[in-house]
């Protein structure tokens, strides 16, 4: 049954090759991409069902013995994130089926997207630090490719910022990996968990952990390392922006959670204090900058930064409840943020612009779209009974429980400011009279193939909010697995 | 030997950082290449240096008689070199295309400083390619 681990990586890779061969037949390769996404979703669902019944699953690729070989590991955290990735992959593929020009498909849109999905799943599933680096590189290459795909004029200087900063992060990551290998002689995460306590050079160990924190901090857009994100994301097409905005920073967050619960827990007074300060500043700076923006995509991009702060706050508190809250927050944010980027694209289609001053009265002309905006926006702000309310509530409760009153107050305050931004988009885009003279016959009709994915995601948000109890129990089990990784370590080092 | 390599790594790192922070993107590429080599040397040094036989096995199924060098750092570096080749190439092409459009690679120029979303009209009407 351990072979199930390979499918979430292998399926998109296979379809990357297939859609690459058929990239000159746009409609065929689009259909193939949707089929690939659906098979990927099925394999991810299978993986989660195996993990929930059997516990941690390990696959030694190439059958080399532990700990020298390369292994894929799935615990609940990985399996849940792979499932959410696959779900978002399906939704984005359906949306982009009618939102991608033939030019983009010919220049390799589908192979890049499939490759990106494979790399994200690979990063979630790997049990080896160097493999994590390799998956990050694959992810970077694919995202670079998509970003410069049909290079409209204004995009290239922004892409340069994205590329250079991420390359620097990767070099830091590789440096950190080299130092970890020098200190411990192993790169297997579970093996590191056991060997890291034997390291005598305390100063170098703390320095290495901070170097890796910086590298993953750039990837996950932590304060003050987030400047590449608002430069790059607003220039992307909506479907791609939804996928990037939903998932790419979360891979960095996942890597931070994995490393700072499994490996670097020997100096929590240094590492986790820094994480908490960074989380607080990330939440605040992201939301404050977002408040001053008028372009929908820029508002949403700055909110990604602010939301990452909540997840890192959950990691910094480091209790099972806080980690469960961080996991729920990640899942909620991946879905809500992707929906909002898709809605941003639809607002541009319906109103003619991404700029809030140039659109208006969409509530009158596109009633369904306003529902599609309302639900994810107010989930993001944390209004009950949507998923974001429970995620925020759990984070704040976990902070209070471990006596971090300041962090809890900040989290609540940032939620209020998020609400302000969302109300701003609502007022400007949907409520105020349209600045353009538009007669009823001119109203642009939105394709149901693009509304469908948005409403499907909205349904997910509502359902996750209503049926929070089973979700919470699953997340709490995942949080307990993270705080006490004995099962994870036993599964990896015990097996062959 | 370790000391010499450590010193080299330090010099390469500081040179690379100096070049990367200069704001001129061509220098950034040189900085990137230097830093890639610095990291490779660092991994090599961290994997312990020793004067022993190369990690090659003569007959299949037999263990080597003499102590051999650690093969893992070499495998890691090989992967890292290949990846950094690809990255350098991509970076060079990207900078070439950017230069064709903006006529500058100095990050202090207006083209790089403005963070406006640019193609406000969205993906439907990609702006003209000036290259």
Coordinates of C-alpha atoms in Angstrom, one line a residue:
Chain A
X1 CA 0.0 0.0 0.0
X2 CA 3.0 2.3 0.4
X3 CA 3.1 2.8 -3.4
X4 CA 0.1 5.1 -3.0
X5 CA 2.6 7.8 -2.0
X6 CA 4.1 8.1 -5.5
X7 CA 0.9 8.7 -7.4
X8 CA 0.3 12.4 -6.4
X9 CA 3.7 13.2 -7.8
X10 CA 3.8 10.8 -10.8
X11 CA 0.3 11.6 -12.2
X12 CA 1.0 15.3 -12.8
X13 CA 4.5 14.5 -14.1
X14 CA 3.0 12.1 -16.6
X15 CA 0.4 14.6 -17.7
X16 CA 3.1 17.3 -17.9
X17 CA 4.8 15.2 -20.6
X18 CA 1.5 14.4 -22.3
X19 CA 0.2 18.0 -22.4
X20 CA 3.6 19.1 -23.5
X21 CA 3.4 16.8 -26.5
X22 CA 0.0 18.1 -27.4
X23 CA 0.6 21.8 -26.7
X24 CA -0.1 22.7 -30.3
X25 CA -3.6 21.3 -29.9
X26 CA -5.0 23.7 -27.3
X27 CA -8.5 22.2 -26.7
X28 CA -7.1 18.7 -26.5
X29 CA -4.4 19.6 -24.1
X30 CA -6.8 21.6 -21.9
X31 CA -9.1 18.6 -21.7
X32 CA -6.2 16.3 -20.9
X33 CA -5.1 18.8 -18.2
X34 CA -8.5 18.6 -16.5
X35 CA -8.5 14.8 -16.8
X36 CA -5.0 14.7 -15.2
X37 CA -6.2 17.0 -12.4
X38 CA -9.2 14.7 -11.7
X39 CA -6.9 11.6 -11.5
X40 CA -4.6 13.5 -9.3
X41 CA -7.5 14.4 -7.0
X42 CA -8.5 10.7 -6.8
X43 CA -5.0 9.6 -5.9
X44 CA -4.7 12.3 -3.3
X45 CA -8.0 11.2 -1.8
X46 CA -6.8 7.6 -1.7
X47 CA -3.6 8.8 0.0
X48 CA -5.5 10.6 2.7
X49 CA -7.8 7.5 3.3
X50 CA -4.7 5.3 3.6
X51 CA -3.0 7.7 6.1
X52 CA -6.1 8.1 8.3
X53 CA -6.5 4.3 8.5
X54 CA -2.8 3.2 8.7
X55 CA -1.0 6.1 10.3
X56 CA 2.2 7.4 8.8
X57 CA 3.1 5.9 5.5
X58 CA 6.7 5.6 4.2
X59 CA 8.0 4.6 0.8
X60 CA 11.7 4.1 0.3
X61 CA 12.3 5.1 -3.3
X62 CA 14.8 2.8 -4.9
X63 CA 14.8 0.4 -1.9
X64 CA 17.9 1.8 -0.4
X65 CA 18.1 1.1 3.4
X66 CA 17.2 3.7 6.0
X67 CA 18.6 6.3 6.6
X68 CA 20.8 6.7 3.5
X69 CA 18.0 6.2 0.9
X70 CA 15.5 8.7 -0.2
X71 CA 12.0 8.3 1.2
X72 CA 8.6 9.8 0.7
X73 CA 6.6 10.2 3.9
X74 CA 3.0 11.1 4.5
X75 CA 1.5 12.0 7.8
X76 CA -1.8 13.7 8.3
X77 CA -0.4 17.2 7.6
X78 CA 1.1 16.2 4.3
X79 CA -1.9 14.1 3.2
X80 CA -4.4 16.9 3.9
X81 CA -2.2 19.5 2.1
X82 CA -1.8 17.2 -0.9
X83 CA -5.6 16.7 -1.1
X84 CA -6.2 20.5 -0.9
X85 CA -3.5 21.0 -3.7
X86 CA -5.2 18.5 -5.9
X87 CA -8.6 20.0 -5.3
X88 CA -7.4 23.5 -6.2
X89 CA -5.6 22.0 -9.2
X90 CA -8.9 20.7 -10.5
X91 CA -10.7 24.0 -9.9
X92 CA -8.0 26.1 -11.5
X93 CA -7.8 23.8 -14.5
X94 CA -11.6 24.1 -15.1
X95 CA -11.4 27.9 -14.7
X96 CA -8.4 28.3 -17.0
X97 CA -10.0 26.1 -19.7
X98 CA -11.9 29.2 -20.8
X99 CA -9.5 31.9 -19.5
X100 CA -6.3 30.9 -21.3
X101 CA -5.4 32.1 -24.8
X102 CA -4.2 29.6 -27.3
X103 CA -1.0 31.6 -27.4
X104 CA -0.4 30.8 -23.7
X105 CA -1.2 27.1 -24.2
X106 CA 1.3 26.9 -27.1
X107 CA 4.0 28.5 -25.0
X108 CA 3.6 25.7 -22.5
X109 CA 1.0 26.7 -19.9
X110 CA -0.3 23.2 -19.1
X111 CA 3.1 21.4 -18.8
X112 CA 4.3 24.1 -16.5
X113 CA 1.1 23.9 -14.3
X114 CA 1.3 20.1 -14.1
X115 CA 5.0 20.3 -13.2
X116 CA 4.3 22.9 -10.6
X117 CA 1.6 20.7 -9.0
X118 CA 3.9 17.7 -9.0
X119 CA 6.6 19.8 -7.3
X120 CA 4.3 21.1 -4.7
X121 CA 3.1 17.6 -3.8
X122 CA 6.7 16.4 -3.9
X123 CA 7.7 19.1 -1.4
X124 CA 4.7 18.1 0.9
X125 CA 5.6 14.4 0.7
X126 CA 9.4 14.2 0.9
X127 CA 11.1 13.0 4.0
X128 CA 14.6 14.3 3.1
X129 CA 16.0 17.7 3.4
X130 CA 17.9 17.7 0.2
X131 CA 15.0 16.4 -1.7
X132 CA 13.0 19.3 -0.3
X133 CA 15.5 21.6 -1.9
X134 CA 15.2 19.8 -5.3
X135 CA 11.4 20.0 -5.2
X136 CA 11.7 23.7 -4.4
X137 CA 13.9 24.2 -7.4
X138 CA 11.4 22.3 -9.7
X139 CA 8.6 24.5 -8.3
X140 CA 10.6 27.7 -8.9
X141 CA 11.5 26.7 -12.5
X142 CA 7.9 25.9 -13.3
X143 CA 6.6 29.1 -11.7
X144 CA 9.3 31.1 -13.5
X145 CA 8.1 29.6 -16.7
X146 CA 4.5 30.5 -16.1
X147 CA 5.4 34.0 -15.0
X148 CA 7.3 34.9 -18.2
X149 CA 5.1 32.8 -20.4
X150 CA 3.7 35.4 -22.9
X151 CA 5.6 38.3 -21.3
X152 CA 3.4 41.4 -21.5
X153 CA 5.7 44.4 -21.2
X154 CA 5.1 45.3 -17.6
X155 CA 5.6 41.8 -16.3
X156 CA 9.3 41.3 -16.9
X157 CA 10.8 43.7 -14.4
X158 CA 8.5 42.3 -11.8
X159 CA 9.4 38.7 -12.8
X160 CA 13.1 39.7 -12.3
X161 CA 12.3 40.6 -8.7
X162 CA 10.6 37.3 -8.1
X163 CA 13.3 35.3 -9.8
X164 CA 16.3 37.0 -8.1
X165 CA 14.9 37.0 -4.6
X166 CA 13.8 33.3 -4.8
X167 CA 17.2 32.3 -6.2
X168 CA 18.9 33.9 -3.3
X169 CA 16.5 32.1 -0.9
X170 CA 17.4 28.9 -2.6
X171 CA 21.2 29.5 -2.1
X172 CA 20.6 30.2 1.6
X173 CA 18.6 27.0 1.8
X174 CA 21.4 25.0 0.2
X175 CA 23.9 26.6 2.5
X176 CA 21.8 25.6 5.5
X177 CA 21.5 22.1 4.2
X178 CA 25.3 21.8 3.8
X179 CA 25.8 23.0 7.4
X180 CA 23.2 20.6 8.7
X181 CA 24.9 17.7 6.9
X182 CA 28.2 18.8 8.3
X183 CA 26.9 18.9 11.8
X184 CA 24.9 15.7 11.8
X185 CA 26.0 13.6 8.9
X186 CA 22.4 12.9 7.7
X187 CA 19.7 14.7 5.8
X188 CA 16.7 12.4 6.5
X189 CA 14.3 14.5 8.5
X190 CA 13.3 11.7 10.9
X191 CA 17.0 10.7 11.4
X192 CA 17.8 14.4 12.0
X193 CA 15.2 14.5 14.8
X194 CA 17.3 11.9 16.6
X195 CA 20.8 13.1 15.7
X196 CA 20.2 16.8 16.3
X197 CA 20.3 16.4 20.1
X198 CA 23.8 14.9 19.8
X199 CA 25.3 18.0 18.2
X200 CA 27.7 19.7 20.6
X201 CA 28.3 22.9 18.7
X202 CA 25.2 24.8 20.0
X203 CA 26.0 28.2 18.4
X204 CA 26.5 26.7 14.9
X205 CA 23.3 24.7 15.2
X206 CA 21.2 27.8 16.2
X207 CA 22.8 29.8 13.4
X208 CA 22.0 27.0 10.9
X209 CA 18.4 26.9 12.0
X210 CA 18.1 30.7 11.6
X211 CA 19.7 30.4 8.1
X212 CA 17.0 27.8 7.1
X213 CA 14.4 30.0 8.7
X214 CA 15.5 32.9 6.5
X215 CA 15.4 30.8 3.4
X216 CA 11.9 29.5 4.1
X217 CA 10.9 32.9 5.4
X218 CA 11.6 34.3 1.9
X219 CA 9.6 31.5 0.3
X220 CA 6.6 32.0 2.6
X221 CA 6.8 35.8 2.4
X222 CA 7.4 36.5 6.1
X223 CA 8.2 40.0 7.3
X224 CA 10.6 41.6 6.3
X225 CA 11.3 39.2 3.3
X226 CA 8.0 39.5 1.4
X227 CA 8.8 42.2 -1.2
X228 CA 8.9 39.8 -4.2
X229 CA 5.3 38.8 -3.7
X230 CA 3.3 42.0 -4.3
X231 CA 5.7 42.7 -7.2
X232 CA 5.1 39.4 -8.9
X233 CA 1.6 38.1 -8.2
X234 CA -0.6 41.0 -9.4
X235 CA 0.8 40.7 -13.0
X236 CA -0.3 37.1 -13.4
X237 CA -3.5 35.9 -15.1
X238 CA -6.3 35.3 -12.6
X239 CA -6.3 31.5 -12.8
X240 CA -2.5 31.3 -12.3
X241 CA -2.6 34.0 -9.6
X242 CA -5.2 31.9 -7.7
X243 CA -3.0 28.8 -7.9
X244 CA 0.2 30.7 -6.9
X245 CA -1.5 32.8 -4.2
X246 CA -3.2 29.8 -2.8
X247 CA -0.3 27.4 -2.7
X248 CA 3.2 28.6 -3.3
X249 CA 3.7 30.5 0.0
X250 CA 2.0 27.7 1.9
X251 CA 4.8 25.3 0.8
X252 CA 7.2 27.6 2.6
X253 CA 5.0 27.6 5.6
X254 CA 4.7 23.8 5.4
X255 CA 8.5 23.5 5.3
X256 CA 8.8 25.8 8.3
X257 CA 6.2 23.8 10.3
X258 CA 7.9 20.5 9.4
X259 CA 11.5 21.7 10.3
X260 CA 10.6 23.6 13.4
X261 CA 8.5 20.9 14.9
X262 CA 10.6 17.9 13.9
X263 CA 14.2 19.0 13.7
X264 CA 15.0 22.4 15.2
X265 CA 13.2 22.2 18.6
X266 CA 16.3 22.3 20.7
X267 CA 16.4 26.1 21.0
X268 CA 12.7 27.1 21.1
X269 CA 13.5 30.2 23.2
X270 CA 15.5 31.6 20.2
X271 CA 13.8 30.1 17.1
X272 CA 10.2 30.2 18.2
X273 CA 10.5 33.6 19.8
X274 CA 11.8 35.0 16.5
X275 CA 9.0 33.2 14.6
X276 CA 6.4 34.8 16.9
X277 CA 7.8 38.3 16.4
X278 CA 8.1 37.8 12.7
X279 CA 4.5 36.4 12.6
X280 CA 3.1 39.4 14.4
X281 CA 5.0 41.9 12.2
X282 CA 3.9 39.9 9.1
X283 CA 0.3 40.0 10.0
X284 CA 0.3 43.7 10.8
X285 CA 2.5 45.0 7.9
X286 CA 0.6 42.9 5.3
X287 CA -2.8 44.1 6.4
X288 CA -1.8 47.8 6.8
X289 CA -0.2 47.9 3.3
X290 CA -3.2 46.2 1.8
X291 CA -5.5 48.9 3.2
X292 CA -3.8 51.6 1.1
X293 CA -4.1 49.8 -2.2
X294 CA -6.8 50.3 -4.8
X295 CA -6.0 47.5 -7.3
X296 CA -7.9 44.3 -6.3
X297 CA -5.0 42.0 -7.1
X298 CA -2.6 44.1 -5.0
X299 CA -5.0 44.1 -2.1
X300 CA -5.3 40.4 -2.3
X301 CA -1.5 39.9 -2.6
X302 CA -0.8 41.9 0.5
X303 CA -3.4 39.9 2.3
X304 CA -1.6 36.7 1.5
X305 CA 1.3 38.1 3.5
X306 CA -0.9 39.0 6.4
X307 CA -2.5 35.6 6.4
X308 CA 0.9 33.8 6.4
X309 CA 1.5 35.5 9.7
X310 CA -1.4 33.7 11.3
X311 CA -0.1 30.3 10.3
X312 CA 3.4 31.1 11.6
X313 CA 1.9 32.3 14.8
X314 CA 0.3 28.9 15.2
X315 CA 3.7 27.3 14.7
X316 CA 5.4 29.7 17.1
X317 CA 3.0 28.9 19.9
X318 CA 3.8 25.2 19.4
X319 CA 1.0 23.4 21.2
X320 CA -1.1 20.7 19.5
X321 CA -4.1 23.0 19.4
X322 CA -2.1 25.8 17.9
X323 CA -0.7 23.5 15.2
X324 CA -4.1 22.2 14.5
X325 CA -5.3 25.8 14.1
X326 CA -2.4 26.5 11.8
X327 CA -3.4 23.5 9.6
X328 CA -7.0 24.6 9.5
X329 CA -5.9 28.1 8.7
X330 CA -3.7 26.8 5.8
X331 CA -6.5 24.8 4.3
X332 CA -9.0 27.6 4.7
X333 CA -6.6 30.2 3.3
X334 CA -5.6 28.1 0.3
X335 CA -9.3 27.8 -0.7
X336 CA -10.5 31.3 0.2
X337 CA -7.5 33.1 -1.3
X338 CA -7.7 31.2 -4.5
X339 CA -11.4 32.0 -4.8
X340 CA -10.8 35.7 -4.2
X341 CA -8.2 35.8 -7.0
X342 CA -10.6 34.0 -9.4
X343 CA -13.3 36.5 -8.4
X344 CA -10.8 39.3 -9.0
X345 CA -10.5 38.0 -12.6
X346 CA -14.2 37.9 -12.9
X347 CA -14.6 41.4 -11.6
X348 CA -12.2 42.5 -14.3
X349 CA -14.2 40.6 -16.9
X350 CA -17.5 42.0 -15.7
X351 CA -16.5 45.6 -14.9
X352 CA -13.6 46.0 -17.3
X353 CA -10.8 46.8 -14.8
X354 CA -8.9 45.5 -11.8
X355 CA -8.8 49.0 -10.4
X356 CA -11.5 49.7 -7.8
X357 CA -12.1 53.3 -9.0
X358 CA -13.1 52.1 -12.4
X359 CA -15.7 49.5 -11.6
X360 CA -19.0 49.7 -9.8
X361 CA -22.5 48.5 -9.3
X362 CA -21.6 44.9 -10.0
X363 CA -24.2 43.9 -7.3
X364 CA -26.9 45.0 -9.7
X365 CA -25.5 43.5 -12.9
X366 CA -23.9 40.3 -11.6
X367 CA -25.8 39.1 -8.5
X368 CA -24.2 35.7 -8.5
X369 CA -20.7 37.1 -8.6
X370 CA -21.3 39.2 -5.6
X371 CA -22.3 36.1 -3.7
X372 CA -19.1 34.5 -5.0
X373 CA -17.1 37.5 -3.6
X374 CA -19.0 37.8 -0.3
X375 CA -18.4 34.3 1.0
X376 CA -14.6 34.0 0.6
X377 CA -14.0 37.7 1.5
X378 CA -15.9 37.4 4.8
X379 CA -14.4 34.0 5.4
X380 CA -11.0 35.7 5.1
X381 CA -12.0 38.4 7.5
X382 CA -13.2 35.7 9.9
X383 CA -16.9 36.1 10.1
X384 CA -18.9 33.2 11.5
X385 CA -20.0 30.6 10.5
X386 CA -17.5 30.5 7.6
X387 CA -14.2 28.5 7.8
X388 CA -12.0 31.6 8.5
X389 CA -13.9 32.3 11.7
X390 CA -13.0 28.9 13.2
X391 CA -9.4 29.1 12.0
X392 CA -9.0 32.6 13.6
X393 CA -10.8 31.6 16.7
X394 CA -8.7 28.5 17.2
X395 CA -5.4 30.5 16.7
X396 CA -6.5 33.2 19.2
X397 CA -7.7 30.5 21.7
X398 CA -4.4 28.7 21.4
X399 CA -2.5 32.0 22.0
X400 CA -4.7 32.7 25.1
X401 CA -4.3 29.2 26.4
X402 CA -0.5 29.5 26.3
X403 CA -0.6 33.0 27.8
X404 CA 0.5 35.0 24.6
X405 CA -2.1 37.7 25.3
X406 CA -0.4 40.3 23.0
X407 CA -0.3 37.9 20.0
X408 CA -4.0 37.0 20.6
X409 CA -5.0 40.7 20.7
X410 CA -2.9 41.4 17.6
X411 CA -4.5 38.5 15.7
X412 CA -8.0 39.8 16.5
X413 CA -7.1 43.4 15.6
X414 CA -5.6 42.2 12.2
X415 CA -8.9 40.3 11.6
X416 CA -10.7 43.6 12.0
X417 CA -8.4 45.4 9.5
X418 CA -8.9 42.5 7.0
X419 CA -12.6 43.1 7.3
X420 CA -12.0 46.8 6.5
X421 CA -10.2 45.9 3.2
X422 CA -12.9 43.4 2.2
X423 CA -15.7 45.9 2.9
X424 CA -13.7 48.4 0.8
X425 CA -13.7 46.1 -2.2
X426 CA -17.4 45.3 -1.6
X427 CA -18.3 49.0 -1.4
X428 CA -16.2 50.1 -4.4
X429 CA -16.8 47.2 -6.8
X430 CA -20.3 46.0 -6.0
X431 CA -22.2 48.8 -4.2
X432 CA -21.3 52.2 -5.6
X433 CA -22.8 53.4 -8.9
X434 CA -20.7 52.4 -11.9
X435 CA -18.4 55.1 -13.1
X436 CA -18.9 53.9 -16.7
X437 CA -22.2 54.6 -18.5
X438 CA -23.4 51.1 -19.1
X439 CA -26.8 50.1 -20.5
X440 CA -28.4 46.8 -19.7
X441 CA -27.7 45.3 -23.1
X442 CA -24.0 46.0 -22.6
X443 CA -23.8 43.9 -19.5
X444 CA -21.1 41.3 -20.0
X445 CA -22.2 37.8 -19.3
X446 CA -19.8 35.6 -17.3
X447 CA -19.2 32.1 -18.6
X448 CA -20.8 29.4 -16.3
X449 CA -17.5 27.5 -16.7
X450 CA -15.8 30.3 -14.8
X451 CA -18.6 31.0 -12.3
X452 CA -18.9 27.3 -11.6
X453 CA -15.4 26.8 -10.0
X454 CA -15.9 30.0 -8.0
X455 CA -19.2 28.9 -6.6
X456 CA -17.8 25.4 -6.0
X457 CA -15.0 26.8 -3.9
X458 CA -17.6 29.0 -2.0
X459 CA -19.5 25.9 -1.2
X460 CA -16.4 24.3 0.2
X461 CA -15.8 27.3 2.4
X462 CA -19.4 27.2 3.8
X463 CA -19.3 23.4 4.2
X464 CA -16.0 23.6 6.0
X465 CA -17.4 26.2 8.3
X466 CA -20.5 24.3 9.1
X467 CA -18.9 20.9 9.5
X468 CA -16.0 22.1 11.4
X469 CA -16.1 19.4 14.0
X470 CA -14.7 16.5 12.0
X471 CA -12.2 18.8 10.4
X472 CA -11.1 20.0 13.8
X473 CA -10.7 16.5 15.1
X474 CA -8.6 15.6 12.0
X475 CA -6.5 18.7 12.5
X476 CA -6.0 18.1 16.2
X477 CA -4.7 14.6 15.4
X478 CA -2.3 16.1 12.9
X479 CA -1.2 18.7 15.6
X480 CA -0.6 16.0 18.1
X481 CA 1.5 14.0 15.5
X482 CA 3.5 17.2 14.9
X483 CA 4.2 17.9 18.6
X484 CA 5.1 14.3 19.4
X485 CA 6.7 13.0 16.2
X486 CA 7.5 9.6 17.7
X487 CA 5.2 7.8 15.3
X488 CA 6.7 9.7 12.3
X489 CA 10.3 8.9 13.4
X490 CA 9.4 5.2 14.1
X491 CA 7.8 4.8 10.8
X492 CA 10.8 6.2 8.9
X493 CA 13.7 4.9 10.8
X494 CA 12.1 1.5 11.7
X495 CA 11.2 0.5 8.2
X496 CA 13.4 -0.4 5.3
Chain B
X1 CA 43.1 22.0 4.2
X2 CA 39.8 22.6 5.9
X3 CA 40.9 26.1 7.0
X4 CA 42.0 27.0 3.5
X5 CA 38.7 25.9 2.0
X6 CA 36.7 27.6 4.8
X7 CA 38.6 30.8 4.0
X8 CA 37.9 30.4 0.3
X9 CA 34.2 29.9 1.0
X10 CA 34.2 33.0 3.1
X11 CA 35.9 35.1 0.4
X12 CA 33.5 33.8 -2.3
X13 CA 30.5 34.5 -0.1
X14 CA 31.5 38.1 0.7
X15 CA 32.4 38.8 -2.9
X16 CA 29.1 37.3 -4.1
X17 CA 27.1 39.3 -1.6
X18 CA 28.9 42.5 -2.6
X19 CA 28.1 41.9 -6.3
X20 CA 24.5 40.9 -5.6
X21 CA 23.8 44.0 -3.6
X22 CA 25.2 46.4 -6.2
X23 CA 21.8 46.9 -7.9
X24 CA 23.2 46.1 -11.4
X25 CA 21.6 42.9 -12.6
X26 CA 24.5 41.7 -14.6
X27 CA 26.6 41.8 -11.5
X28 CA 23.9 39.9 -9.8
X29 CA 24.4 37.0 -12.2
X30 CA 28.1 37.0 -11.4
X31 CA 27.3 37.1 -7.7
X32 CA 24.9 34.2 -8.1
X33 CA 27.5 32.1 -9.9
X34 CA 30.1 32.9 -7.2
X35 CA 27.7 32.1 -4.4
X36 CA 26.7 28.8 -6.1
X37 CA 30.3 27.8 -6.1
X38 CA 30.8 28.9 -2.5
X39 CA 27.9 26.8 -1.4
X40 CA 29.2 23.8 -3.3
X41 CA 32.6 24.1 -1.6
X42 CA 30.9 24.5 1.7
X43 CA 29.0 21.3 1.3
X44 CA 32.2 19.6 0.2
X45 CA 34.1 20.8 3.3
X46 CA 31.2 20.0 5.6
X47 CA 31.2 16.4 4.3
X48 CA 34.7 16.0 5.9
X49 CA 37.9 16.0 3.8
X50 CA 40.2 13.0 3.8
X51 CA 43.0 11.6 1.6
X52 CA 41.5 8.1 0.9
X53 CA 40.6 6.1 -2.1
X54 CA 37.8 7.3 -4.4
X55 CA 34.4 5.7 -3.7
X56 CA 34.5 3.2 -6.5
X57 CA 33.7 -0.5 -6.1
X58 CA 35.6 -2.9 -8.3
X59 CA 33.7 -6.2 -8.4
X60 CA 30.0 -6.0 -7.9
X61 CA 28.9 -7.3 -4.6
X62 CA 32.3 -6.8 -2.8
X63 CA 33.0 -4.1 -0.2
X64 CA 36.1 -2.0 -0.9
X65 CA 39.1 -3.1 1.1
X66 CA 40.5 0.4 2.0
X67 CA 38.5 3.3 3.5
X68 CA 36.9 5.3 0.7
X69 CA 35.8 8.9 0.5
X70 CA 32.2 9.9 1.4
X71 CA 30.2 9.8 -1.8
X72 CA 27.2 11.7 -0.5
X73 CA 28.6 15.3 -0.6
X74 CA 29.8 14.7 -4.1
X75 CA 26.3 13.5 -5.1
X76 CA 24.7 16.5 -3.5
X77 CA 27.1 18.9 -5.2
X78 CA 26.6 17.3 -8.5
X79 CA 22.8 17.9 -8.2
X80 CA 23.4 21.5 -7.0
X81 CA 25.7 22.2 -9.9
X82 CA 23.3 21.0 -12.5
X83 CA 20.5 23.0 -10.9
X84 CA 22.5 26.2 -10.6
X85 CA 23.5 25.8 -14.3
X86 CA 19.9 25.7 -15.3
X87 CA 19.1 28.7 -13.0
X88 CA 22.0 30.7 -14.4
X89 CA 20.9 30.1 -17.9
X90 CA 17.3 31.0 -17.2
X91 CA 18.4 34.1 -15.4
X92 CA 20.6 35.2 -18.3
X93 CA 17.8 34.7 -20.8
X94 CA 15.3 36.5 -18.6
X95 CA 17.7 39.5 -18.2
X96 CA 18.3 39.5 -22.0
X97 CA 14.5 39.7 -22.6
X98 CA 14.1 42.4 -19.9
X99 CA 16.9 44.4 -21.4
X100 CA 15.3 44.2 -24.8
X101 CA 12.2 45.8 -23.3
X102 CA 13.4 48.2 -20.7
X103 CA 16.8 49.1 -22.2
X104 CA 18.4 49.0 -18.8
X105 CA 19.4 46.4 -16.2
X106 CA 20.0 48.9 -13.4
X107 CA 17.5 48.3 -10.6
X108 CA 17.4 52.0 -9.6
X109 CA 15.7 52.9 -12.9
X110 CA 12.0 53.7 -12.9
X111 CA 11.0 50.5 -14.7
X112 CA 12.2 48.4 -11.8
X113 CA 11.1 50.7 -9.0
X114 CA 7.5 51.1 -9.9
X115 CA 5.4 48.2 -8.6
X116 CA 2.2 49.1 -10.6
X117 CA 0.4 46.1 -11.8
X118 CA 1.2 47.0 -15.3
X119 CA -1.1 45.2 -17.6
X120 CA -4.3 46.6 -16.0
X121 CA -6.4 45.4 -18.8
X122 CA -5.7 41.8 -17.8
X123 CA -4.8 38.7 -19.8
X124 CA -7.2 39.4 -22.6
X125 CA -5.2 42.1 -24.3
X126 CA -1.5 41.4 -23.7
X127 CA 0.5 44.5 -24.3
X128 CA 2.7 44.8 -27.3
X129 CA 6.1 43.2 -27.2
X130 CA 8.8 45.8 -27.8
X131 CA 11.6 43.4 -28.4

